[in-house]
XYZ file of C-alpha atoms in Angstrom:
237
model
C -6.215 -2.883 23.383
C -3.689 -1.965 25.994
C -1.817 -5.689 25.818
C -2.241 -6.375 22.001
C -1.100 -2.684 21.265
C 1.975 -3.371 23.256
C 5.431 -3.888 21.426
C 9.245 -3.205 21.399
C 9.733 0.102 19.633
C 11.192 -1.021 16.907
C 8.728 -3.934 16.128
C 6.362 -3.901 12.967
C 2.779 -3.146 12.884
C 0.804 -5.812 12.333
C -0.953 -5.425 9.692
C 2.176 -4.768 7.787
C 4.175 -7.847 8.931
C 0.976 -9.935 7.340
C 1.487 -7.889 4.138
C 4.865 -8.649 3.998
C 4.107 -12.388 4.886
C 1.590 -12.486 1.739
C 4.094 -10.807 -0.026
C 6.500 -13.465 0.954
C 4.089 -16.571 0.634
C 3.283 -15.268 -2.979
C 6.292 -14.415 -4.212
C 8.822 -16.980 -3.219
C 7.348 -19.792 -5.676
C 8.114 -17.978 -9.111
C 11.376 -16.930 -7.766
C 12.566 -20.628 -7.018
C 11.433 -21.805 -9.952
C 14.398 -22.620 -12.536
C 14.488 -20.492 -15.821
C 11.163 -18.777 -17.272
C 8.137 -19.865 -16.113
C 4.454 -19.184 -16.491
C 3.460 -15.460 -15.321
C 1.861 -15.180 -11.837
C -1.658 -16.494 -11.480
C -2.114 -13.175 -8.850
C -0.621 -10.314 -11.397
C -2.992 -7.245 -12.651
C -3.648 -8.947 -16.112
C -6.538 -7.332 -18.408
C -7.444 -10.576 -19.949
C -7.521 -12.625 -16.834
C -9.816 -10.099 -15.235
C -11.826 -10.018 -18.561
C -11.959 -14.164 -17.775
C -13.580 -13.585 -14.002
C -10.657 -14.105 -12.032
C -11.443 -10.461 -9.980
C -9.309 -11.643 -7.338
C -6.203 -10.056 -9.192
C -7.642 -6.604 -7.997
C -6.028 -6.871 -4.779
C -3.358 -10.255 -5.321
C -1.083 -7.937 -7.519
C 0.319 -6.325 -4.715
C 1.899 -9.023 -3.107
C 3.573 -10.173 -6.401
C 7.522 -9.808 -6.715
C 8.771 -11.806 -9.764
C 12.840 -11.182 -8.531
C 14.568 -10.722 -5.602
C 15.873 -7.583 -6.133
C 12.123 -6.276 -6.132
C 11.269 -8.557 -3.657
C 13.514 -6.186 -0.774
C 12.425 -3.244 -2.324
C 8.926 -4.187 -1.900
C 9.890 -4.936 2.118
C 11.359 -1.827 2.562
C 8.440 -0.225 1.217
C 6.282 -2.400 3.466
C 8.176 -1.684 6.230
C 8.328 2.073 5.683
C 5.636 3.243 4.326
C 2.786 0.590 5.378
C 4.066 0.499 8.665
C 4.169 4.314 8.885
C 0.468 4.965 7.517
C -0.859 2.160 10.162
C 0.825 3.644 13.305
C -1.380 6.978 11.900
C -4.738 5.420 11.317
C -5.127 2.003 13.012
C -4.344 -1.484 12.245
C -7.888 -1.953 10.863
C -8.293 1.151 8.914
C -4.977 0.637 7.484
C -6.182 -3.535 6.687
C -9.188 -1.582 5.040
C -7.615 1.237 3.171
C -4.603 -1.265 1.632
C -7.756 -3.234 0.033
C -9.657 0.036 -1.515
C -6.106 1.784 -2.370
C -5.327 -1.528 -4.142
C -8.615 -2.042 -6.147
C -8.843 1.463 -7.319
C -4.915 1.759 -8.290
C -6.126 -1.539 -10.262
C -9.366 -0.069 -11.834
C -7.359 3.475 -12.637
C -4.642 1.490 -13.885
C -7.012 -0.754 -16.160
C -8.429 2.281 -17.404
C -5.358 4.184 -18.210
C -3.733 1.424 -19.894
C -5.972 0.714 -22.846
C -4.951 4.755 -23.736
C -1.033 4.271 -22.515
C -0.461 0.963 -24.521
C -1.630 2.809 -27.890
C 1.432 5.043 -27.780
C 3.965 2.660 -25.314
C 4.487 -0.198 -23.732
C 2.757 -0.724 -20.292
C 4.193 -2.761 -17.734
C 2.279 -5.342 -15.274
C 1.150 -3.586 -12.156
C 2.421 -5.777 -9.609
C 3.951 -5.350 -6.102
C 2.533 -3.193 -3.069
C 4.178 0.104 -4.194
C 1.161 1.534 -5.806
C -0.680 1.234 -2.293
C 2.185 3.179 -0.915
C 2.463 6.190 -3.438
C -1.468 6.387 -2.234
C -0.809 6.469 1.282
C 1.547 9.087 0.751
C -0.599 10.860 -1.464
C -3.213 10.975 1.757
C -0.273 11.765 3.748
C 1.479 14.972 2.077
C -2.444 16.194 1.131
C -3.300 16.341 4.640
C 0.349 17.383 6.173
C 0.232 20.652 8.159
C 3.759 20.457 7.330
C 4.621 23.130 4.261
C 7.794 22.169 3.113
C 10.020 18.716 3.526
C 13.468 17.454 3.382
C 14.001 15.257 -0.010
C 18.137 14.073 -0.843
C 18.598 17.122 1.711
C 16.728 19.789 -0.296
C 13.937 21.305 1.287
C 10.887 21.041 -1.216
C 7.369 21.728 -0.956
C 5.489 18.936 0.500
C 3.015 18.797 -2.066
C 5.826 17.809 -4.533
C 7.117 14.838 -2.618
C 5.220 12.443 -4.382
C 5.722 13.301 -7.619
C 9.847 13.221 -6.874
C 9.395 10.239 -5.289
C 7.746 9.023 -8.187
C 10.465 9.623 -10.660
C 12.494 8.141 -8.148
C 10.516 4.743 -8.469
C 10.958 4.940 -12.156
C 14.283 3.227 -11.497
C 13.110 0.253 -9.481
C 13.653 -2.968 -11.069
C 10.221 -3.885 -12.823
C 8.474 -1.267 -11.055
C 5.419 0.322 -13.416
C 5.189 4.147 -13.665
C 1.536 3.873 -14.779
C 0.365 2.160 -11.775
C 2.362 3.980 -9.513
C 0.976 6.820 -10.679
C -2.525 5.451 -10.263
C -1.744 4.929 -6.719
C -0.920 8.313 -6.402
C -3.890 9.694 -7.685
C -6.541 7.732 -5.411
C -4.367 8.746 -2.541
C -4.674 12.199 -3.611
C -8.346 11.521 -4.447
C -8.952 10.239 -0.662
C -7.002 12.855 1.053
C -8.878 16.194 -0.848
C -11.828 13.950 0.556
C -13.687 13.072 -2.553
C -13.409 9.282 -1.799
C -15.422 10.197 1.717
C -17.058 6.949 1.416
C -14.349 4.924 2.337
C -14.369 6.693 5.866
C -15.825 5.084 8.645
C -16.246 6.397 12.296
C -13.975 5.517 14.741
C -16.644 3.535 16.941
C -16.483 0.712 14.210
C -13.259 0.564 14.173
C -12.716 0.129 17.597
C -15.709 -2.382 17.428
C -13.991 -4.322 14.976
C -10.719 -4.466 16.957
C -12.365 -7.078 19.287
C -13.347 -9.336 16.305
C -11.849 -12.058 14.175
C -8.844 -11.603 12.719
C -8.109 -8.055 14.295
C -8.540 -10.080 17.631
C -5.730 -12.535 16.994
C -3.282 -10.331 15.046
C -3.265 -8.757 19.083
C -1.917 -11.908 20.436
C 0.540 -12.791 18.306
C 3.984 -11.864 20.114
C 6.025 -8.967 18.760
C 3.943 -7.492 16.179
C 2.588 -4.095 17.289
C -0.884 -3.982 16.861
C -2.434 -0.372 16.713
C -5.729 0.663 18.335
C -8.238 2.267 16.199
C -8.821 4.547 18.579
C -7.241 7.817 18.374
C -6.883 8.781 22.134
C -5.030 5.231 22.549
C -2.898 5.661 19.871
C -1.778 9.113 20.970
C -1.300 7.461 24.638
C 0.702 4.569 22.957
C 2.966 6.809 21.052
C 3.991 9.036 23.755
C 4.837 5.796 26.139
């Protein structure tokens, strides 16, 4: 993976430029549309879902229905997708964003029918629910004990959960499915979600296949190598 790993510093990982490209390619319809239009046919809708369209599982999270949520979203991409893929590998981050996503969805689906007795539930839409899981996995299996939040020094465990009040103030940005992101990330990183894991061998198997083997040629995305010793060896050139 030597050439396709390589990069500028600064360049995004690969697997979260395409996010933000889907994101992008999704979003940008509804937002030039003039006045009020139809909701997206990619949201996390109950009914739809009810009605067989299962591909709304995953397609919520790269749907923005204003701009203002639309560069939140990017920054999000860009921080914490690109982040969680430089630790685990361009195809075990491709992987994880699809199971994070599905279960956020199912937890989400779940908790809503008991949420919408007593208040309003917003649409779970965007990719921030994937990113409140990876950084449940993260702060669950940090060495580090305590972190620096709005310069305050908290435990790490509690990150998430300021981070997540934090969120509540985003622009059409839904507590409940945060929150379900949260908890599978949690879920996966105590390790009760074990089957999700796969050992590194495939991984590095699949790095020579269709797509992983084009997203390595296209120039200046940084593609990272699911294996661990290359990784380590790419982050300390």
């Amino acid at each position: 993976a030597g050439g396709g790993a390589a990069g500028g510093g600064r360049s995004l990982p690969a697997a979260a430029a395409f996010t933000l490209l889907l994101s992008l390619g999704a979003s940008t319809p509804g937002l030039l549309r003039d006045g009020p239009g139809p909701r997206s046919a990619a949201s996390l809708r109950p009914d739809e879902l009810r009605a067989g369209e299962v591909h709304r599982l995953v397609t919520y999270i790269f749907i923005y229905e204003d701009l203002i949520s639309l560069i939140c979203g990017a920054i999000i991409i860009w921080y914490f997708a690109g982040s969680f893929e430089k630790n685990v590998g361009t195809v075990k981050h491709c992987f994880l964003t699809i199971a994070f996503a599905i279960l956020s969805a199912l937890l989400y689906l779940l908790l809503g029918t008991i949420v919408s007795r007593v208040s309003e539930v917003e649409d779970a839409k965007g990719f921030m629910p994937v990113a409140f899981a990876t950084l449940g996995v993260s702060t669950t299996r940090s060495r580090v004990k305590r972190a620096l939040v709005l310069g305050v020094r908290v435990p790490v465990v509690l990150v998430p959960w300021l981070m997540l009040c934090i969120a509540w103030f985003i622009p059409h940005s839904s507590l409940l499915s945060n929150l379900c992101g949260l908890l599978a990330g949690i879920a996966y990183g105590l390790g009760y979600c074990f089957c999700l894991d796969f050992p590194e061998s495939v991984g590095c198997k699949l790095d020579r296949v269709f797509p992983f083997s084009l997203l390595k040629r296209i120039p200046g995305l940084k593609y990272i190598p699911s294996s661990s010793a290359e990784r380590r060896a790419f982050e300390s050139s």
